[in-house]
Coordinates of C-alpha atoms in Angstrom, one line a residue:
M1 CA 0.0 0.0 0.0
S2 CA 1.4 3.3 -1.0
N3 CA 2.1 5.9 1.6
D4 CA 1.1 8.7 -0.8
P5 CA -1.6 10.6 0.9
K6 CA -3.4 10.9 -2.4
T7 CA -3.9 7.1 -2.5
L8 CA -4.5 6.5 1.3
P9 CA -7.9 5.0 1.9
N10 CA -9.8 8.0 3.5
S11 CA -13.3 9.2 3.5
N12 CA -12.0 12.7 2.5
T13 CA -10.2 11.5 -0.7
D14 CA -13.3 12.2 -2.7
R15 CA -13.3 15.9 -1.7
P16 CA -10.7 18.5 -3.0
L17 CA -8.3 19.8 -0.3
R18 CA -8.8 23.5 1.0
G19 CA -6.2 26.1 1.7
T20 CA -5.9 27.9 5.0
I21 CA -5.2 31.5 6.2
G22 CA -3.7 32.7 9.5
I23 CA -2.6 36.1 11.0
K24 CA 0.6 36.9 12.8
D25 CA 1.4 40.5 13.9
G26 CA -1.2 41.8 11.6
V27 CA 0.1 40.0 8.5
A28 CA -2.0 37.3 6.8
S29 CA -0.4 34.0 5.5
V30 CA -2.2 31.9 2.9
I31 CA -1.3 28.2 2.6
M32 CA -2.5 26.3 -0.5
P33 CA -1.8 22.5 -0.3
E34 CA -2.0 22.2 -4.1
P35 CA -2.7 24.5 -6.9
D36 CA -6.3 23.4 -7.4
A37 CA -7.2 23.3 -3.7
E38 CA -10.3 25.2 -2.6
R39 CA -9.5 28.7 -1.5
P40 CA -9.8 29.8 2.1
S41 CA -12.1 32.7 3.1
L42 CA -11.5 35.9 5.0
T43 CA -14.1 37.9 6.8
P44 CA -13.6 41.3 8.7
G45 CA -14.9 41.4 12.2
D46 CA -15.8 44.5 14.3
N47 CA -13.3 47.3 14.2
V48 CA -11.3 45.6 11.4
I49 CA -10.5 46.9 7.9
I50 CA -9.3 44.4 5.2
N51 CA -8.2 45.4 1.8
V52 CA -7.7 42.6 -0.8
N53 CA -5.9 43.7 -3.9
K54 CA -6.4 47.3 -2.7
R55 CA -10.2 47.0 -2.4
E56 CA -11.9 46.9 0.9
I57 CA -14.0 43.8 1.7
T58 CA -16.9 43.8 4.1
D59 CA -18.2 40.2 3.8
K60 CA -16.8 36.7 3.6
T61 CA -14.4 36.7 0.7
P62 CA -12.3 33.7 -0.9
I63 CA -8.6 34.4 -0.9
N64 CA -5.9 33.2 -3.3
A65 CA -2.3 32.8 -2.3
E66 CA -1.2 35.5 -4.7
D67 CA -3.7 38.1 -3.4
E68 CA -2.4 41.3 -1.8
I69 CA -3.9 41.4 1.6
E70 CA -3.8 44.4 3.9
I71 CA -5.3 44.1 7.4
K72 CA -5.5 47.1 9.8
P73 CA -7.5 47.9 12.9
G74 CA -10.4 50.3 12.8
E75 CA -10.4 53.5 14.8
K76 CA -13.1 55.7 16.4
K77 CA -11.9 59.2 16.0
A78 CA -12.0 61.8 18.9
S79 CA -13.7 65.1 18.2
L80 CA -14.5 68.5 19.9
D81 CA -17.5 70.5 18.8
Y82 CA -18.5 73.9 20.2
T83 CA -21.0 76.6 19.5
V84 CA -21.4 80.2 20.7
Q85 CA -24.8 81.8 21.0
V86 CA -25.5 85.5 21.4
D87 CA -28.9 87.0 22.3
A88 CA -30.5 89.6 20.1
A89 CA -29.7 92.4 22.6
L90 CA -26.1 91.6 22.5
M91 CA -26.0 91.3 26.3
H92 CA -25.3 87.6 26.9
A93 CA -23.0 85.1 25.1
R94 CA -23.2 81.4 25.9
M95 CA -21.0 78.5 24.8
S96 CA -21.7 74.8 24.5
V97 CA -18.9 72.3 24.3
N98 CA -19.3 68.6 23.3
Y99 CA -16.2 66.4 23.8
K100 CA -16.1 63.0 22.1
Y101 CA -13.3 60.6 23.0
G102 CA -11.9 58.2 20.4
Q103 CA -10.7 54.5 20.5
K104 CA -7.8 52.6 19.0
F105 CA -7.7 48.8 18.4
S106 CA -5.2 46.1 17.6
I107 CA -5.6 43.0 15.3
N108 CA -5.6 39.7 17.1
D109 CA -3.3 36.9 15.9
S110 CA -5.2 33.9 14.4
K111 CA -4.0 30.3 13.7
P112 CA -4.4 29.1 10.2
T113 CA -7.9 28.1 9.4
Q114 CA -10.0 27.6 6.3
D115 CA -12.6 30.4 7.1
L116 CA -11.0 33.1 9.2
V117 CA -13.0 35.9 10.8
V118 CA -10.5 38.6 11.7
S119 CA -11.1 40.2 15.2
A120 CA -9.6 43.2 16.9
E121 CA -9.4 44.2 20.6
F122 CA -9.5 47.7 22.3
K123 CA -6.0 49.1 22.7
E124 CA -6.3 52.7 24.0
E125 CA -8.6 55.7 24.4
V126 CA -7.9 58.7 22.3
S127 CA -8.4 62.2 23.8
P128 CA -10.2 64.8 21.7
P129 CA -8.1 67.6 20.2
A130 CA -7.6 70.8 22.2
L131 CA -9.5 73.8 21.0
D132 CA -7.4 76.9 20.7
Y133 CA -8.5 79.8 23.0
T134 CA -7.7 82.3 20.3
T135 CA -10.1 80.6 17.9
V136 CA -13.0 81.2 20.3
I137 CA -12.0 84.8 20.9
I138 CA -11.9 85.4 17.1
E139 CA -15.3 83.9 16.7
L140 CA -16.7 86.1 19.5
A141 CA -15.2 89.2 17.8
Q142 CA -16.8 88.1 14.5
K143 CA -20.2 88.1 16.4
G144 CA -19.5 91.6 17.7
I145 CA -18.5 90.6 21.2
T146 CA -15.5 92.6 22.5
H147 CA -16.4 93.5 26.1
Y148 CA -17.0 91.8 29.4
I149 CA -15.7 88.4 28.1
N150 CA -15.0 85.9 30.9
E151 CA -11.7 84.7 29.7
G152 CA -11.1 82.4 32.7
K153 CA -14.4 80.7 32.1
I154 CA -13.6 80.0 28.5
R155 CA -10.2 78.6 29.3
T156 CA -11.7 76.3 31.9
L157 CA -14.4 75.0 29.5
L158 CA -11.8 74.3 26.8
T159 CA -9.5 72.3 29.2
S160 CA -11.9 70.6 31.5
G161 CA -12.8 67.8 29.1
Q162 CA -16.4 68.0 30.4
N163 CA -19.4 68.6 28.2
C164 CA -21.4 71.7 28.9
Q165 CA -24.5 73.4 27.5
R166 CA -25.1 77.2 27.2
E167 CA -22.5 78.2 29.8
L168 CA -22.4 82.0 30.2
I169 CA -19.0 83.3 28.9
A170 CA -19.8 87.0 28.5
E171 CA -22.3 89.3 30.0
G172 CA -22.9 93.0 29.5
V173 CA -23.8 95.5 32.2
S174 CA -27.6 95.5 32.5
P175 CA -29.3 98.9 32.8
K176 CA -30.5 99.7 36.3
P177 CA -34.2 100.3 36.0
P178 CA -35.6 103.6 37.3
M179 CA -37.7 103.8 40.5
D180 CA -41.1 105.2 39.4
E181 CA -42.8 107.9 41.4
S182 CA -44.9 106.3 44.1
I183 CA -47.7 107.1 46.6
E184 CA -47.4 106.0 50.2
Y185 CA -50.8 106.0 51.9
V186 CA -49.5 106.9 55.3
F187 CA -52.8 106.2 57.1
Q188 CA -52.5 102.5 56.1
N189 CA -49.5 102.3 58.4
K190 CA -51.5 103.3 61.5
E191 CA -51.8 100.6 64.0
F192 CA -55.1 99.4 65.4
E193 CA -55.4 99.6 69.1
E194 CA -56.6 96.1 69.5
G195 CA -53.2 94.7 70.6
R196 CA -53.0 97.3 73.5
R197 CA -56.5 96.8 74.8
L198 CA -58.2 94.1 76.9
R199 CA -61.2 94.4 74.6
R200 CA -61.3 93.6 70.9
M201 CA -61.6 96.7 68.6
A202 CA -63.3 96.7 65.2
K203 CA -60.6 97.4 62.6
I204 CA -61.9 100.8 61.5
L205 CA -59.3 103.4 60.7
S206 CA -60.2 107.0 61.5
V207 CA -58.2 110.2 61.0
E208 CA -58.3 113.7 62.2
A209 CA -58.6 116.9 60.1
G210 CA -55.1 118.1 59.1
E211 CA -53.6 114.6 59.4
V212 CA -51.3 113.5 56.5
L213 CA -52.9 110.8 54.5
A214 CA -50.6 110.2 51.6
V215 CA -47.1 111.2 50.5
K216 CA -45.9 111.2 46.9
H217 CA -42.3 110.0 46.7
P218 CA -40.2 111.3 43.7
G219 CA -38.9 108.9 41.1
I220 CA -35.2 108.0 40.9
P221 CA -33.6 107.9 37.4
G222 CA -32.2 104.6 36.2
E223 CA -28.6 104.0 35.0
P224 CA -27.8 103.0 31.4
G225 CA -26.1 99.7 30.7
I226 CA -23.4 98.6 28.3
N227 CA -23.7 95.7 25.9
L228 CA -21.0 93.2 24.8
N229 CA -20.0 95.5 21.9
G230 CA -19.3 98.4 24.4
A231 CA -22.4 100.4 23.2
P232 CA -24.6 102.0 25.8
V233 CA -28.0 100.5 26.6
G234 CA -30.7 103.1 27.2
V235 CA -33.1 103.2 30.2
R236 CA -36.6 104.7 30.4
D237 CA -37.5 107.7 32.5
P238 CA -39.3 107.2 35.8
K239 CA -43.1 107.1 35.4
A240 CA -44.9 110.1 36.8
I241 CA -47.9 109.7 39.1
S242 CA -50.2 112.1 41.0
I243 CA -52.3 111.8 44.1
K244 CA -56.0 111.6 43.1
T245 CA -58.2 113.2 45.7
G246 CA -61.9 113.0 46.4
K247 CA -64.1 114.5 49.1
G248 CA -62.6 115.3 52.5
V249 CA -59.1 115.5 51.2
T250 CA -56.8 118.5 50.3
L251 CA -53.5 118.6 48.5
S252 CA -50.4 120.5 49.3
P253 CA -49.5 123.2 46.8
D254 CA -46.7 121.1 45.2
G255 CA -49.0 118.0 45.1
T256 CA -46.7 115.8 47.1
K257 CA -48.9 115.5 50.2
A258 CA -52.6 114.8 50.9
Y259 CA -54.3 115.9 54.1
A260 CA -57.6 115.1 55.7
A261 CA -59.9 118.1 55.5
I262 CA -62.3 116.5 58.0
D263 CA -62.4 113.9 60.7
G264 CA -63.5 110.5 59.4
R265 CA -62.6 107.2 57.7
P266 CA -59.9 107.3 54.9
D267 CA -60.6 105.2 51.9
V268 CA -59.0 104.6 48.5
V269 CA -61.3 103.5 45.6
N270 CA -60.0 103.2 42.1
G271 CA -56.9 105.1 43.1
K272 CA -58.9 108.1 44.5
L273 CA -58.3 109.1 48.1
S274 CA -61.3 110.3 50.2
V275 CA -62.2 110.8 53.8
L276 CA -65.7 109.7 54.6
P277 CA -67.3 111.4 57.6
V278 CA -69.4 108.3 58.2
C279 CA -68.4 104.8 59.3
N280 CA -71.1 102.4 58.0
H281 CA -71.0 99.2 60.0
K282 CA -73.0 96.5 58.2
G283 CA -74.5 93.9 60.6
N284 CA -74.4 93.6 64.4
V285 CA -71.8 94.9 66.8
N286 CA -70.8 92.1 69.0
P287 CA -67.6 90.5 70.5
E288 CA -66.8 89.0 67.2
T289 CA -66.7 92.3 65.4
G290 CA -65.2 94.2 68.4
D291 CA -65.9 97.7 69.8
I292 CA -66.0 100.7 67.5
S293 CA -64.0 103.8 68.0
F294 CA -64.3 106.4 65.1
K295 CA -63.6 110.0 64.5
G296 CA -66.8 110.9 62.7
D297 CA -70.3 109.6 62.4
V298 CA -71.2 105.9 62.9
I299 CA -74.1 104.1 61.4
V300 CA -74.8 100.6 62.6
S301 CA -77.1 98.7 60.3
G302 CA -78.0 96.1 62.9
N303 CA -78.0 95.6 66.6
V304 CA -75.5 96.5 69.3
E305 CA -75.3 93.3 71.4
D306 CA -74.3 92.8 75.1
N307 CA -71.3 94.5 76.6
M308 CA -70.1 96.4 73.6
L309 CA -68.7 100.0 73.3
I310 CA -69.1 102.5 70.6
S311 CA -67.2 105.8 70.7
A312 CA -67.6 108.4 68.0
T313 CA -66.8 112.1 67.7
G314 CA -69.8 112.6 65.5
E315 CA -73.3 111.2 65.5
V316 CA -74.3 107.5 66.2
T317 CA -77.3 105.9 64.6
V318 CA -78.4 102.3 65.3
T319 CA -81.1 100.8 63.2
G320 CA -81.7 97.9 65.6
F321 CA -81.7 97.5 69.4
V322 CA -78.9 98.3 71.9
A323 CA -78.6 95.9 74.8
N324 CA -76.3 96.2 77.9
S325 CA -73.8 98.4 76.1
T326 CA -72.3 101.8 76.1
I327 CA -72.4 104.5 73.4
N328 CA -70.3 107.7 73.7
S329 CA -70.8 110.3 70.9
G330 CA -69.8 113.8 70.3
G331 CA -73.0 114.4 68.4
S332 CA -76.6 113.0 68.6
I333 CA -77.6 109.4 69.2
T334 CA -80.5 107.8 67.5
V335 CA -81.7 104.2 68.3
N336 CA -84.6 102.8 66.2
G337 CA -85.0 99.7 68.4
N338 CA -85.2 99.1 72.1
I339 CA -82.6 100.4 74.6
V340 CA -82.1 98.0 77.5
G341 CA -79.5 98.1 80.3
C342 CA -77.4 100.7 78.5
K343 CA -75.4 103.8 79.1
L344 CA -75.8 106.3 76.2
F345 CA -74.0 109.6 76.2
A346 CA -74.8 112.1 73.4
G347 CA -72.4 115.0 73.4
K348 CA -70.6 113.7 76.5
V349 CA -67.4 114.8 74.8
S350 CA -68.7 118.3 75.4
L351 CA -68.3 117.8 79.1
I352 CA -64.7 116.9 78.8
C353 CA -64.1 119.7 76.3
S354 CA -65.6 122.1 78.8
S355 CA -63.4 120.7 81.6
I356 CA -60.2 121.0 79.5
L357 CA -61.2 124.5 78.3
N358 CA -61.7 125.7 81.9
Y359 CA -58.3 124.2 82.9
L360 CA -56.5 125.8 80.0
T361 CA -58.1 129.2 80.6
K362 CA -57.1 128.9 84.3
M363 CA -53.5 128.0 83.2
E364 CA -53.4 130.9 80.8
H365 CA -54.2 133.2 83.6
Q366 CA -51.7 131.4 85.9
I367 CA -48.9 131.8 83.4
T368 CA -49.7 135.5 83.0
L369 CA -49.5 136.0 86.8
I370 CA -46.2 134.1 87.0
L371 CA -44.6 136.2 84.3
K372 CA -46.0 139.3 86.0
F373 CA -44.4 138.4 89.4
V374 CA -41.2 137.4 87.6
A375 CA -41.0 140.8 86.0
Q376 CA -41.5 142.5 89.3
L377 CA -38.8 140.3 90.9
H378 CA -36.5 141.0 88.0
S379 CA -37.0 144.7 88.4
Q380 CA -36.3 144.5 92.2
M381 CA -33.1 142.6 91.5
Q382 CA -32.1 145.0 88.7
G383 CA -31.9 142.1 86.3
K384 CA -29.3 140.2 88.2
I385 CA -31.5 137.1 88.7
P386 CA -31.8 134.6 85.8
L387 CA -35.3 134.0 84.5
D388 CA -35.2 130.2 85.4
T389 CA -34.3 131.0 89.0
A390 CA -36.9 133.6 89.3
V391 CA -39.7 131.3 87.9
R392 CA -38.8 128.5 90.2
A393 CA -38.8 130.9 93.2
I394 CA -42.2 132.4 92.3
I395 CA -43.8 128.9 91.8
K396 CA -42.3 127.6 95.1
Q397 CA -43.4 130.6 97.2
K398 CA -46.7 131.7 95.6
Y399 CA -48.0 128.5 93.9
P400 CA -46.6 125.5 95.9
K401 CA -49.6 123.3 94.9
L402 CA -49.5 124.1 91.2
S403 CA -47.4 121.1 90.3
Q404 CA -49.8 118.7 92.2
E405 CA -52.8 120.4 90.6
C406 CA -51.5 120.0 87.1
A407 CA -50.5 116.3 87.7
A408 CA -53.9 115.5 89.3
F409 CA -55.8 117.1 86.4
A410 CA -53.7 115.2 83.8
A411 CA -54.1 111.9 85.6
D412 CA -57.9 112.3 85.9
I413 CA -58.5 113.4 82.3
R414 CA -56.3 110.7 80.9
G415 CA -58.4 108.1 82.6
K416 CA -61.5 109.2 80.7
D417 CA -62.5 107.3 77.5
E418 CA -63.4 110.6 75.8
F419 CA -59.9 111.9 76.2
K420 CA -58.7 109.2 73.9
M421 CA -60.8 110.8 71.2
M422 CA -59.0 114.1 71.6
E423 CA -56.8 115.4 68.8
G424 CA -53.0 115.5 69.2
P425 CA -52.5 119.2 70.1
V426 CA -55.0 118.8 73.0
V427 CA -53.2 115.8 74.5
Q428 CA -49.9 117.5 73.9
V429 CA -50.7 120.7 75.8
V430 CA -52.0 118.7 78.9
N431 CA -48.6 116.9 78.9
Q432 CA -46.7 120.1 78.3
L433 CA -48.3 121.9 81.3
T434 CA -47.8 119.0 83.6
E435 CA -44.1 118.8 82.8
A436 CA -43.5 122.6 82.7
F437 CA -44.7 123.2 86.3
D438 CA -43.1 120.1 87.9
I439 CA -40.2 122.1 89.3
V440 CA -38.9 119.0 91.2
N441 CA -38.5 116.7 88.2
N442 CA -38.4 119.3 85.4
E443 CA -34.8 119.5 84.2
K444 CA -35.6 122.1 81.5
I445 CA -34.5 125.7 81.9
Y446 CA -37.4 128.2 81.9
T447 CA -37.0 130.6 79.0
D448 CA -39.1 133.2 77.3
D449 CA -39.3 130.9 74.3
M450 CA -40.7 128.1 76.5
F451 CA -43.5 130.3 77.9
T452 CA -44.3 131.6 74.4
E453 CA -44.5 128.0 73.1
L454 CA -46.8 127.1 76.0
Q455 CA -49.1 130.0 75.3
E456 CA -49.3 129.1 71.6
S457 CA -50.0 125.5 72.4
I458 CA -52.9 126.5 74.8
T459 CA -54.4 128.8 72.1
K460 CA -54.3 126.0 69.5
A461 CA -55.8 123.5 71.8
K462 CA -58.6 125.8 72.8
D463 CA -59.5 126.4 69.2
I464 CA -59.8 122.7 68.6
L465 CA -61.9 122.2 71.8
D466 CA -64.2 125.0 70.8
A467 CA -64.8 123.3 67.5
M468 CA -65.4 119.9 69.2
N469 CA -67.8 121.2 71.8
R470 CA -71.3 120.0 70.8
P471 CA -74.0 121.5 73.0
D472 CA -76.6 120.5 70.5
A473 CA -76.2 116.7 70.8
A474 CA -79.6 115.1 71.2
L475 CA -80.7 111.6 72.0
N476 CA -83.7 109.9 70.2
G477 CA -85.2 106.6 71.0
R478 CA -88.5 104.6 71.2
Y479 CA -88.3 102.4 74.3
V480 CA -85.8 102.6 77.2
Q481 CA -85.5 100.2 80.1
S482 CA -83.0 100.1 83.0
S483 CA -80.7 102.5 81.3
T484 CA -78.9 105.8 81.8
L485 CA -79.2 108.4 79.1
F486 CA -77.3 111.7 78.8
A487 CA -77.6 114.4 76.1
S488 CA -76.1 117.8 76.0
A489 CA -79.3 118.9 74.2
D490 CA -82.7 117.2 74.0
I491 CA -83.8 113.7 74.9
I492 CA -86.8 112.6 72.8
I493 CA -88.4 109.2 73.4
N494 CA -91.2 108.7 70.9
G495 CA -92.9 105.3 71.4
E496 CA -93.4 103.0 74.3
G497 CA -91.5 105.2 76.8
C498 CA -89.1 104.6 79.7
H499 CA -89.0 102.2 82.6
Q500 CA -86.7 102.4 85.5
S501 CA -84.2 104.7 83.8
I502 CA -82.2 107.9 84.4
L503 CA -82.4 110.7 81.9
N504 CA -80.1 113.8 82.0
A505 CA -80.6 116.4 79.3
G506 CA -79.0 119.8 78.8
R507 CA -82.2 121.0 77.3
K508 CA -85.7 119.6 77.0
V509 CA -87.1 116.1 77.6
E510 CA -90.1 114.7 75.8
I511 CA -91.7 111.3 76.5
K512 CA -94.4 110.9 73.9
G513 CA -95.8 108.5 71.3
I514 CA -98.3 105.7 71.5
K515 CA -97.9 105.3 75.2
G516 CA -95.3 107.9 76.2
L517 CA -94.7 106.3 79.6
F518 CA -92.0 107.4 82.1
K519 CA -92.4 104.8 84.9
G520 CA -89.8 104.7 87.7
G521 CA -86.4 106.4 87.5
E522 CA -85.4 110.0 87.3
I523 CA -85.3 112.9 84.8
N524 CA -83.0 115.9 85.1
A525 CA -83.4 118.5 82.4
G526 CA -82.1 122.0 81.6
G527 CA -85.2 122.9 79.6
N528 CA -88.9 122.1 79.5
I529 CA -90.3 118.5 80.1
Y530 CA -93.3 116.9 78.6
I531 CA -94.5 113.4 79.6
K532 CA -97.6 111.7 78.3
E533 CA -97.9 109.5 81.4
A534 CA -95.7 109.6 84.4
G535 CA -95.4 106.9 87.1
S536 CA -97.8 104.0 87.5
E537 CA -100.9 103.1 89.4
L538 CA -98.7 101.0 91.7
G539 CA -97.1 104.2 92.9
V540 CA -93.5 103.4 91.7
A541 CA -91.1 106.3 92.7
T542 CA -90.6 108.6 89.8
K543 CA -88.6 111.9 90.0
I544 CA -88.9 114.6 87.4
G545 CA -86.9 117.9 87.6
T546 CA -85.8 120.9 85.6
K547 CA -84.2 124.3 86.2
A548 CA -86.0 127.4 87.3
K549 CA -88.1 129.2 84.7
Q550 CA -88.7 125.9 82.9
T551 CA -92.0 124.0 82.7
I552 CA -93.1 120.5 83.3
K553 CA -96.2 119.2 81.4
M554 CA -97.8 115.8 82.0
D555 CA -101.0 114.4 80.6
I556 CA -101.3 111.9 83.4
A557 CA -99.4 111.7 86.7
W558 CA -99.7 108.8 89.1
P559 CA -99.1 108.6 92.8
G560 CA -95.4 108.4 93.6
V561 CA -94.4 111.0 91.1
E562 CA -92.3 113.9 92.4
A563 CA -91.9 116.9 90.1
S564 CA -89.8 120.0 90.6
T565 CA -88.9 123.1 88.6
G566 CA -86.4 125.4 90.2
T567 CA -87.5 125.8 93.9
T568 CA -91.1 124.6 93.1
R569 CA -91.7 121.0 94.1
K570 CA -94.8 118.9 93.9
V571 CA -95.5 115.3 95.0
F572 CA -98.5 113.4 93.6
Y573 CA -100.6 111.3 96.0
Q574 CA -103.4 110.5 93.6
K575 CA -103.8 110.3 89.8
Q576 CA -104.1 113.7 88.1
H577 CA -104.6 114.8 84.5
K578 CA -103.3 117.7 82.5
I579 CA -100.6 118.9 84.9
F580 CA -98.6 122.1 84.2
L581 CA -95.9 123.0 86.6
S582 CA -93.6 126.1 86.4
N583 CA -91.4 127.9 88.9
G584 CA -93.7 129.7 91.4
A585 CA -96.8 127.8 90.3

């Protein structure tokens, strides 16, 4: 048997032999066992480039021994992309940078095989190319950007290797906007007294005549900016504004301040400032709404419930009832419903006005006397005694109780609710007089200017008090029970009448209407009195009195009624009709 492989018994002798191909150090070697052997194949794998006879192959390709084969690894190239964006106003420039790293590969060696798939493996990462700083600056210049470039930021972005989007690299100087003219409504800064009281107050603002309500603040010009090209960026002028005024408000000549022309409630509607002389309270006055204190008139469209207080410098009108509450008014009081367990004082502020007026008149005279005695002493001493020493000596020798009297009056008047309704100059002069004549604690030096200022303050306060004095404040109601009523003028009860109540009127009193009863209690009037029916058949004690030269008329008087006018007094022991009583009758 021959050892020639061509003749060896083998199952493969019927098939032609195939060549092989292998790779060593990137070079391909083709082995053909015989000229007519079947050709081996070559296939490029991932990241592999194969050129056969200078033509790149991409699929499985048969190879001949004489073919020119070039095998090289693929490469993913590194790149650096950037963009510069500038806004239309040329105020902001932003840069985006996108780094892309590359990869290098190497061809793997392969043993000879009939069908070779060439593979490659990762060799190293390739850094992206560096971007030249000058290139970016040139591009910025081409876009008109020459100022306020953040060079350090650009260099960082170009060397960090980190991607970024729309990073700010240049920013112009923005214009500083102007401050427009503005109106400050000063009255809105006033604090409600609720936090300083034990009782809750309704949040109703009130102001006094002459009080500053609003101030117009001037505008402030803005400052121009500079864009990235170095050009100025303009800014608008401040917007002008004016104080719009309605009723009860006056403007200063230059239009920069608004003053209250009357006492009342300030209000701003559609930009117009007004002072309303009336406070309209919708609904009931109760602990939930709080007490009401208002400089002006008050109208309550509802009831005044238990234990409430209403204080007003003007008139007070209540459309419903008033129960177990107190109303103090500078003007008249009108209650359409019942008055039960109440204290109503119409024009009571007149009493405190008169009290302060009397005190100020007395102090005016006192100051005149002090200055007179000082002048005499100064003359006797031939001008060698200082004014301060002379004043202190006169007060100490001639008026030793003056300091105590001033302090006592101030303490008493400050404790009255009505004093809280007084305007600032009135409160101020009471304080000034107390301090001025406290020679023990007063560290101020008495001077001519000090006494001049005191006299001017007294005059101003007296003018205010004269205007506030309301001797014409009346009280009108329908039915009164277990209450005390005071009016500086008339008290008119037109309806059911009064039970167990005390009425004090500066002028006349009339109890009339359907029944017109005055049963139990007391009437003290400064004018005439008319009562439809006084007392009761049970003989309840009822006292009725007026001043001399005034009259008392009663359609019916029951036993227990005592009536007096001046020095004339009459007690009724039986029912009588059509009584007319006058002084001397």
